[in-house]
Short mmCIF file of C-alpha atoms and ligand atoms in Angstrom, two decimals:
data_model
loop_
_atom_site.label_atom_id
_atom_site.label_comp_id
_atom_site.label_asym_id
_atom_site.label_seq_id
_atom_site.Cartn_x
_atom_site.Cartn_y
_atom_site.Cartn_z
CA MET K 1 -132.62 -152.41 -246.19
CA ILE K 2 -129.33 -153.37 -245.86
CA ARG K 3 -127.16 -154.92 -248.58
CA THR K 4 -127.05 -158.80 -247.39
CA THR K 5 -123.75 -160.76 -247.84
CA THR K 6 -122.29 -164.07 -247.23
CA ASP K 7 -118.50 -162.75 -247.35
CA PRO K 8 -117.14 -162.80 -243.55
CA ARG K 9 -114.48 -159.70 -244.63
CA ALA K 10 -117.07 -157.91 -245.65
CA ALA K 11 -118.83 -158.13 -242.14
CA ALA K 12 -115.42 -157.92 -240.42
CA GLU K 13 -114.90 -154.50 -242.03
CA ALA K 14 -118.63 -152.68 -241.30
CA LEU K 15 -118.58 -154.21 -237.53
CA LEU K 16 -114.72 -152.10 -237.33
CA ALA K 17 -116.31 -149.07 -238.67
CA GLY K 18 -118.77 -148.68 -236.55
CA GLY K 19 -121.50 -150.60 -238.09
CA LEU K 20 -123.89 -153.35 -237.02
CA VAL K 21 -124.00 -157.22 -238.70
CA LEU K 22 -127.03 -159.33 -238.82
CA LEU K 23 -124.33 -162.63 -237.83
CA PRO K 24 -125.22 -165.97 -237.99
CA THR K 25 -124.25 -168.14 -235.20
CA GLU K 26 -125.02 -171.86 -234.86
CA THR K 27 -127.97 -171.24 -232.56
CA VAL K 28 -129.91 -168.30 -233.39
CA TYR K 29 -128.94 -164.87 -235.63
CA GLY K 30 -126.98 -162.23 -233.57
CA LEU K 31 -128.00 -158.25 -233.96
CA ALA K 32 -123.86 -157.75 -233.63
CA ALA K 33 -121.03 -154.30 -232.50
CA ARG K 34 -117.64 -154.03 -231.25
CA ALA K 35 -118.02 -154.63 -227.58
CA ASP K 36 -115.32 -151.97 -227.48
CA ASP K 37 -117.43 -149.56 -229.26
CA PRO K 38 -120.29 -148.16 -227.04
CA ALA K 39 -121.83 -146.01 -229.82
CA ALA K 40 -122.66 -149.24 -231.52
CA VAL K 41 -123.56 -150.84 -228.42
CA VAL K 42 -126.22 -147.89 -228.47
CA ARG K 43 -127.43 -148.38 -231.48
CA VAL K 44 -127.70 -152.12 -231.06
CA TYR K 45 -129.95 -151.48 -227.96
CA ALA K 46 -131.73 -148.70 -229.93
CA ALA K 47 -132.73 -151.05 -233.25
CA LYS K 48 -134.05 -153.84 -230.98
CA GLY K 49 -135.81 -151.36 -228.40
CA ARG K 50 -134.28 -153.19 -225.36
CA PRO K 51 -134.02 -151.76 -221.95
CA GLU K 52 -130.75 -150.44 -221.54
CA ARG K 53 -129.99 -152.69 -218.06
CA HIS K 54 -130.78 -155.79 -219.97
CA PRO K 55 -126.98 -156.89 -220.64
CA VAL K 56 -125.68 -158.67 -223.52
CA ILE K 57 -123.20 -161.17 -224.27
CA VAL K 58 -119.95 -160.77 -225.32
CA HIS K 59 -118.61 -163.22 -227.72
CA LEU K 60 -115.57 -164.03 -228.56
CA ALA K 61 -113.04 -166.63 -230.79
CA ASP K 62 -110.50 -168.40 -228.43
CA PRO K 63 -112.19 -170.67 -225.78
CA GLU K 64 -109.37 -170.02 -223.55
CA ALA K 65 -108.59 -166.11 -223.86
CA ALA K 66 -112.05 -165.77 -223.18
CA ILE K 67 -112.51 -166.78 -219.60
CA ASP K 68 -108.70 -166.62 -218.51
CA PRO K 69 -108.70 -163.62 -216.07
CA GLN K 70 -104.88 -162.98 -217.47
CA SER K 71 -105.45 -163.17 -221.35
CA LEU K 72 -104.54 -159.99 -223.63
CA GLY K 73 -108.21 -157.86 -223.30
CA THR K 74 -109.64 -159.77 -220.70
CA TRP K 75 -113.83 -159.55 -220.44
CA VAL K 76 -113.25 -161.66 -217.02
CA SER K 77 -111.57 -160.98 -213.64
CA ALA K 78 -112.13 -164.53 -211.93
CA ARG K 79 -112.98 -167.85 -213.20
CA PRO K 80 -113.52 -170.87 -211.03
CA ASP K 81 -112.37 -174.50 -212.05
CA PHE K 82 -115.81 -175.50 -213.09
CA ALA K 83 -116.59 -173.03 -215.53
CA ARG K 84 -112.98 -173.90 -216.74
CA ALA K 85 -114.35 -177.11 -217.48
CA LEU K 86 -117.98 -176.04 -218.96
CA ALA K 87 -115.39 -174.08 -221.46
CA ALA K 88 -113.85 -176.79 -222.54
CA ALA K 89 -115.67 -179.18 -223.37
CA PHE K 90 -118.25 -176.74 -224.97
CA TRP K 91 -116.75 -174.09 -226.83
CA PRO K 92 -116.86 -173.16 -229.66
CA GLY K 93 -121.05 -174.19 -228.99
CA PRO K 94 -124.63 -173.12 -227.33
CA LEU K 95 -122.98 -172.01 -224.43
CA THR K 96 -122.42 -168.65 -222.42
CA LEU K 97 -120.85 -168.28 -219.11
CA VAL K 98 -121.57 -165.70 -216.29
CA LEU K 99 -118.14 -164.36 -214.88
CA PRO K 100 -117.22 -161.53 -212.29
CA ARG K 101 -116.48 -158.97 -214.94
CA SER K 102 -112.89 -157.06 -215.84
CA SER K 103 -112.47 -153.08 -215.99
CA ARG K 104 -113.26 -153.61 -220.11
CA ALA K 105 -117.02 -154.85 -219.12
CA THR K 106 -118.56 -151.72 -218.83
CA ASP K 107 -121.82 -151.03 -217.46
CA ASP K 108 -123.01 -150.54 -221.33
CA ILE K 109 -123.06 -154.10 -221.84
CA THR K 110 -123.23 -155.51 -218.32
CA GLY K 111 -126.59 -153.16 -218.13
CA GLY K 112 -124.21 -152.18 -214.60
CA GLN K 113 -124.12 -155.34 -212.85
CA ASP K 114 -121.01 -156.59 -211.53
CA THR K 115 -120.58 -159.60 -213.93
CA VAL K 116 -120.26 -160.52 -217.80
CA ALA K 117 -121.60 -162.95 -220.17
CA VAL K 118 -119.24 -164.81 -222.68
CA ARG K 119 -119.79 -167.25 -225.41
CA VAL K 120 -117.44 -168.88 -227.54
CA PRO K 121 -119.92 -169.37 -231.27
CA ALA K 122 -119.70 -172.51 -233.17
CA HIS K 123 -120.79 -171.47 -236.71
CA PRO K 124 -117.74 -171.12 -239.23
CA LEU K 125 -119.00 -167.58 -240.15
CA ALA K 126 -119.14 -166.53 -237.10
CA ARG K 127 -115.72 -167.61 -235.92
CA GLU K 128 -114.51 -166.31 -239.32
CA VAL K 129 -115.83 -162.68 -238.85
CA LEU K 130 -114.06 -162.34 -235.20
CA GLN K 131 -111.04 -164.10 -237.33
CA ALA K 132 -110.80 -161.15 -239.77
CA MET K 133 -111.35 -158.12 -237.69
CA ASP K 134 -107.98 -159.45 -235.74
CA ASP K 135 -106.64 -160.01 -239.29
CA LEU K 136 -107.52 -156.36 -240.47
CA ASP K 137 -106.60 -154.48 -237.10
CA PRO K 138 -104.55 -156.46 -235.56
CA GLU K 139 -103.36 -154.07 -232.63
CA GLY K 140 -107.60 -153.99 -231.45
CA ALA K 141 -107.09 -157.80 -231.17
CA PRO K 142 -108.33 -159.81 -229.66
CA HIS K 143 -111.50 -158.53 -231.15
CA ALA K 144 -115.13 -159.79 -229.60
CA VAL K 145 -118.54 -158.40 -230.93
CA VAL K 146 -122.05 -157.83 -228.61
CA ALA K 147 -124.27 -159.86 -229.97
CA PRO K 148 -127.68 -160.56 -228.82
CA SER K 149 -130.28 -162.01 -230.60
CA ALA K 150 -131.46 -160.20 -233.55
CA ASN K 151 -135.18 -159.53 -232.96
CA ARG K 152 -137.40 -157.14 -231.43
CA PHE K 153 -137.38 -157.14 -227.96
CA GLY K 154 -140.04 -159.45 -226.71
CA ARG K 155 -140.22 -161.70 -230.29
CA VAL K 156 -138.81 -164.00 -231.69
CA SER K 157 -135.75 -164.89 -232.46
CA SER K 158 -134.38 -164.88 -235.45
CA THR K 159 -133.32 -168.05 -237.30
CA THR K 160 -132.67 -167.20 -240.81
CA VAL K 161 -131.40 -164.04 -242.14
CA GLN K 162 -134.43 -162.81 -243.94
CA HIS K 163 -136.23 -163.63 -240.57
CA ALA K 164 -133.37 -161.34 -239.03
CA LEU K 165 -134.04 -158.67 -242.04
CA ASP K 166 -137.77 -159.04 -241.26
CA GLU K 167 -137.16 -157.91 -237.77
CA LEU K 168 -134.21 -155.15 -237.74
CA GLY K 169 -133.52 -154.69 -242.15
CA GLU K 170 -135.59 -151.22 -242.16
CA LEU K 171 -134.23 -149.84 -238.43
CA LEU K 172 -130.93 -150.64 -239.53
CA ASP K 173 -128.57 -148.36 -241.83
CA PRO K 174 -127.58 -148.69 -245.54
CA GLU K 175 -124.97 -146.85 -245.27
CA ARG K 176 -122.99 -148.70 -242.63
CA ASP K 177 -124.61 -152.17 -241.25
CA VAL K 178 -125.00 -155.53 -242.98
CA ALA K 179 -126.10 -158.81 -242.85
CA LEU K 180 -124.22 -162.19 -243.16
CA ASP K 181 -126.34 -164.88 -244.70
CA GLY K 182 -124.62 -168.26 -242.91
CA GLY K 183 -128.12 -170.37 -243.51
CA PRO K 184 -130.65 -171.76 -241.42
CA CYS K 185 -129.47 -172.35 -237.32
CA SER K 186 -128.35 -175.63 -236.54
CA VAL K 187 -129.90 -175.29 -232.99
CA GLY K 188 -132.54 -172.94 -233.34
CA LEU K 189 -132.40 -171.96 -229.74
CA GLU K 190 -130.17 -169.79 -228.01
CA SER K 191 -127.89 -170.96 -225.61
CA THR K 192 -127.83 -172.45 -222.23
CA ILE K 193 -126.76 -169.68 -220.28
CA VAL K 194 -124.62 -170.45 -216.46
CA ASP K 195 -124.03 -168.79 -214.14
CA CYS K 196 -120.13 -168.89 -212.84
CA THR K 197 -120.85 -166.57 -210.27
CA GLY K 198 -121.10 -168.88 -207.30
CA ASP K 199 -119.58 -172.11 -205.55
CA ALA K 200 -121.50 -174.08 -208.08
CA PRO K 201 -123.18 -174.06 -211.80
CA ARG K 202 -126.61 -172.23 -212.25
CA ILE K 203 -128.43 -172.19 -215.14
CA LEU K 204 -130.44 -169.19 -215.86
CA ARG K 205 -131.54 -169.74 -219.57
CA PRO K 206 -131.81 -173.57 -220.91
CA GLY K 207 -130.38 -174.39 -224.10
CA GLY K 208 -128.31 -176.94 -226.05
CA VAL K 209 -126.03 -177.71 -223.44
CA THR K 210 -128.27 -179.24 -221.39
CA ALA K 211 -128.47 -179.55 -217.48
CA ALA K 212 -127.03 -183.51 -217.89
CA ASP K 213 -124.27 -182.47 -219.55
CA VAL K 214 -123.93 -179.71 -217.23
CA VAL K 215 -123.40 -182.04 -214.09
CA GLU K 216 -121.47 -184.68 -216.32
CA THR K 217 -118.86 -181.81 -216.63
CA ALA K 218 -119.26 -179.78 -213.51
CA GLY K 219 -119.67 -182.49 -211.57
CA ALA K 220 -122.65 -180.76 -209.66
CA MET K 221 -124.90 -178.00 -209.71
CA ALA K 222 -126.32 -175.44 -207.15
CA ALA K 223 -129.62 -176.48 -206.51
CA LEU K 224 -130.61 -173.24 -205.00
CA ALA K 225 -129.39 -170.09 -205.78
CA SER K 226 -125.80 -169.47 -205.00
CA SER K 227 -124.90 -166.62 -206.94
CA THR K 228 -125.13 -163.61 -204.15
CA THR K 229 -126.37 -161.41 -207.06
CA THR K 230 -129.59 -161.62 -209.09
CA PRO K 231 -128.90 -161.27 -212.81
CA ARG K 232 -131.12 -159.94 -215.02
CA VAL K 233 -132.22 -162.23 -217.65
CA PRO K 234 -134.97 -161.17 -220.33
CA GLY K 235 -135.10 -164.51 -221.94
CA ALA K 236 -136.84 -164.72 -218.08
CA LEU K 237 -139.12 -162.42 -218.29
CA PRO K 238 -142.92 -164.30 -218.07
CA SER K 239 -143.86 -163.55 -221.63
CA HIS K 240 -140.84 -163.38 -223.95
CA TYR K 241 -140.06 -165.77 -227.45
CA ALA K 242 -143.59 -164.47 -228.35
CA PRO K 243 -145.47 -164.36 -231.77
CA GLN K 244 -149.04 -162.25 -231.61
CA ALA K 245 -150.72 -165.50 -232.00
CA HIS K 246 -152.22 -166.85 -228.27
CA ILE K 247 -150.89 -169.78 -227.74
CA ALA K 248 -152.44 -173.16 -225.96
CA ILE K 249 -149.75 -175.88 -224.35
CA ALA K 250 -151.76 -179.16 -224.92
CA ILE K 251 -150.02 -182.09 -223.35
CA ASP K 252 -151.34 -184.13 -226.18
CA GLY K 253 -153.05 -185.05 -229.35
CA GLU K 254 -156.33 -185.60 -227.64
CA ALA K 255 -155.89 -182.61 -226.24
CA ALA K 256 -154.56 -181.01 -228.97
CA GLU K 257 -158.26 -182.36 -230.14
CA ALA K 258 -160.33 -180.68 -227.72
CA TYR K 259 -158.18 -177.14 -227.57
CA ALA K 260 -158.50 -176.37 -231.34
CA ASP K 261 -162.52 -177.75 -231.12
CA ALA K 262 -162.58 -175.14 -227.83
CA ALA K 263 -161.79 -172.51 -230.05
CA GLN K 264 -163.87 -173.21 -232.78
CA GLU K 265 -166.62 -173.47 -230.58
CA GLY K 266 -165.67 -169.73 -229.06
CA GLY K 267 -166.10 -168.15 -232.50
CA LEU K 268 -163.12 -168.90 -234.01
CA ASP K 269 -163.15 -170.28 -237.68
CA ALA K 270 -160.69 -173.18 -238.57
CA GLU K 271 -158.51 -171.28 -240.47
CA ARG K 272 -157.06 -169.10 -237.82
CA ILE K 273 -155.94 -172.01 -235.96
CA ALA K 274 -153.17 -174.09 -236.45
CA LEU K 275 -151.27 -176.94 -234.95
CA LEU K 276 -148.19 -177.54 -234.17
CA ALA K 277 -146.77 -181.00 -232.59
CA PRO K 278 -144.24 -183.89 -233.11
CA ALA K 279 -144.50 -186.14 -235.81
CA SER K 280 -146.06 -188.98 -233.58
CA VAL K 281 -149.59 -186.93 -233.20
CA PRO K 282 -151.62 -187.13 -235.73
CA ASP K 283 -153.38 -184.45 -238.01
CA LEU K 284 -156.54 -182.09 -236.83
CA PRO K 285 -159.22 -182.10 -239.36
CA GLY K 286 -159.68 -178.70 -241.12
CA VAL K 287 -156.90 -176.60 -238.81
CA MET K 288 -153.08 -175.89 -240.46
CA ARG K 289 -150.50 -177.82 -239.64
CA LEU K 290 -147.13 -175.65 -238.65
CA ALA K 291 -144.80 -178.31 -238.17
CA ALA K 292 -143.93 -182.26 -237.17
CA PRO K 293 -140.73 -182.34 -236.77
CA ALA K 294 -139.93 -186.24 -236.10
CA THR K 295 -136.81 -185.57 -233.52
CA ASN K 296 -136.58 -183.20 -230.37
CA GLU K 297 -133.82 -181.58 -232.89
CA ASP K 298 -135.91 -181.16 -235.20
CA TYR K 299 -138.29 -179.32 -233.02
CA ALA K 300 -136.00 -176.74 -231.66
CA ARG K 301 -134.80 -175.94 -235.03
CA GLY K 302 -138.07 -175.13 -236.59
CA LEU K 303 -139.70 -174.04 -233.67
CA TYR K 304 -139.40 -170.18 -234.20
CA ALA K 305 -139.76 -170.44 -237.93
CA ALA K 306 -143.08 -172.40 -237.43
CA LEU K 307 -144.53 -169.41 -234.78
CA ARG K 308 -143.06 -167.18 -237.45
CA GLU K 309 -145.15 -168.68 -240.28
CA ALA K 310 -148.39 -168.52 -237.91
CA ASP K 311 -148.14 -164.82 -237.72
CA ALA K 312 -147.24 -164.96 -241.92
CA ARG K 313 -150.68 -166.36 -242.28
CA GLY K 314 -152.59 -164.65 -239.84
CA ILE K 315 -152.97 -167.63 -237.09
CA GLU K 316 -154.64 -166.38 -233.60
CA PHE K 317 -154.79 -169.56 -231.85
CA ILE K 318 -151.34 -172.19 -231.71
CA VAL K 319 -152.50 -175.25 -230.18
CA VAL K 320 -148.61 -176.87 -229.51
CA VAL K 321 -148.08 -180.44 -228.67
CA PRO K 322 -144.53 -180.16 -226.83
CA PRO K 323 -141.78 -182.66 -227.62
CA PRO K 324 -141.70 -185.63 -225.44
CA PRO K 325 -139.23 -185.60 -222.46
CA ASP K 326 -135.38 -186.82 -222.93
CA VAL K 327 -133.68 -186.28 -219.85
CA GLU K 328 -130.25 -185.77 -221.80
CA GLY K 329 -131.57 -183.37 -224.67
CA ILE K 330 -133.07 -179.96 -225.62
CA ALA K 331 -136.82 -180.93 -224.62
CA ALA K 332 -136.35 -178.74 -221.06
CA ALA K 333 -134.99 -175.79 -223.31
CA ILE K 334 -137.78 -175.87 -226.11
CA LEU K 335 -140.81 -176.07 -223.08
CA ASP K 336 -139.33 -173.01 -221.47
CA ARG K 337 -139.52 -171.64 -224.89
CA LEU K 338 -142.98 -172.59 -225.18
CA ARG K 339 -144.16 -171.82 -221.91
CA ARG K 340 -142.46 -167.70 -222.44
CA ALA K 341 -144.66 -167.62 -225.73
CA ALA K 342 -148.10 -168.79 -224.51
CA ALA K 343 -147.80 -166.73 -221.44
CA PRO K 344 -149.64 -163.75 -221.00
CA ARG K 345 -148.37 -160.38 -222.11
CA ALA K 346 -147.55 -157.65 -220.09
O1 TXA N 1 -127.29 -167.83 -228.45
C1 TXA N 1 -127.62 -166.76 -227.71
O2 TXA N 1 -127.05 -167.11 -226.92
C2 TXA N 1 -127.41 -165.74 -229.23
C3 TXA N 1 -126.96 -165.84 -229.68
C4 TXA N 1 -126.68 -164.38 -231.10
O3 TXA N 1 -125.04 -165.57 -229.35
N1 TXA N 1 -127.56 -164.38 -228.01
C5 TXA N 1 -128.67 -164.19 -227.36
O4 TXA N 1 -128.54 -163.19 -226.45
O5 TXA N 1 -129.50 -164.79 -226.87
P1 TXA N 1 -129.98 -162.14 -225.95
O6 TXA N 1 -129.41 -160.90 -225.42
O7 TXA N 1 -130.50 -162.04 -226.60
O8 TXA N 1 -129.58 -162.83 -224.46
C6 TXA N 1 -128.91 -162.78 -224.06
C7 TXA N 1 -129.05 -163.40 -222.33
C8 TXA N 1 -130.21 -162.07 -222.23
O9 TXA N 1 -131.23 -162.74 -221.25
C9 TXA N 1 -129.41 -161.90 -220.53
O10 TXA N 1 -130.02 -161.58 -219.56
C10 TXA N 1 -128.51 -162.75 -220.61
O11 TXA N 1 -128.49 -163.34 -221.40
N2 TXA N 1 -127.09 -161.83 -219.76
C11 TXA N 1 -126.09 -161.59 -220.20
N3 TXA N 1 -125.39 -160.75 -219.59
C12 TXA N 1 -125.42 -161.40 -218.49
C13 TXA N 1 -125.12 -161.60 -216.98
N4 TXA N 1 -124.14 -160.51 -216.66
N5 TXA N 1 -126.02 -162.11 -215.67
C14 TXA N 1 -126.70 -162.92 -216.09
N6 TXA N 1 -127.42 -162.64 -217.55
C15 TXA N 1 -127.22 -162.16 -218.60
MG1 MG N 2 -132.74 -162.52 -227.37
#
């Protein structure tokens, strides 16, 4: 098993030497590698079991340089005004922007597309790691890391270092790779991805930065696909973020009860059924409760841990009551992940 540390410098040293790091961010843990080290990037794909044509996100420290086509070592080649406004409003934070790539963003990172995804994370340790890389190796500054979510392909993302280790610890190299413990993630769902290659922003993956936030900042949103290319987003595959258990999405407490009853009538014993629902929904008699979040933010923060706990307990059937809709908030992102977790397996 790889070593766990709380020292960002140790993580920076590992990265500079071509190692991989289980990296805390405010959204979910990432499996990080130097973005300019193709051999390290290959190991990231191998550990995750991720198809090579699925692009990764380049994480940087400096919000301005991250999307400035003129900046030193830039990863992007163009930037519309609305992308600049989004970056200024939400970076550092749970937002990823897809932009035309520079020559530095090679096919191993972009999956062969002519665009690149960039993000400036807010987690203090992630920022300190990038800063320490620049301090330790000023010639390579500004450093950048790719960091897909720290989970095996198609599985639930990790929101604690232990979950990241459970997913990938055995697949990493104790000689070169380390886990950086930054505590539980504060958002709990992956970043909002906004395609900035068209005339107006287009949300490819909902997240903590909401559609209302994007419209408010960028002025408008592309109603239909405005991009001339069709980017690949594995989070957009039907079954993704999925636990072992089967998931049924109920609209309210009564529907949840009906599902649980039906499952028992179908032969499943109560110990194999669990409930995940907002605090306002009462327990189901004899059925384990995975979580009872009081707010939608709590729901998002605890979602992946709840799905993992279901697997750990051998739950076969999870009845999920989604969060109440909140036009301004994270409910849409939660519902998106729940639908994918519930989708039939390929
Ligand atoms: O919150 C996050 O974004 C986390 C943390 C660790 O930063 N990272 C993450 O990475 O979720 P990953 O690789 O699990 O998901 C990245 C998503 C994928 O769905 C990928 O297809 C999409 O970003 N993506 C990357 N580059 C893209 C591009 N050029 N065009 C469209 N989508 C892209
Ligand atoms: Mg992922």
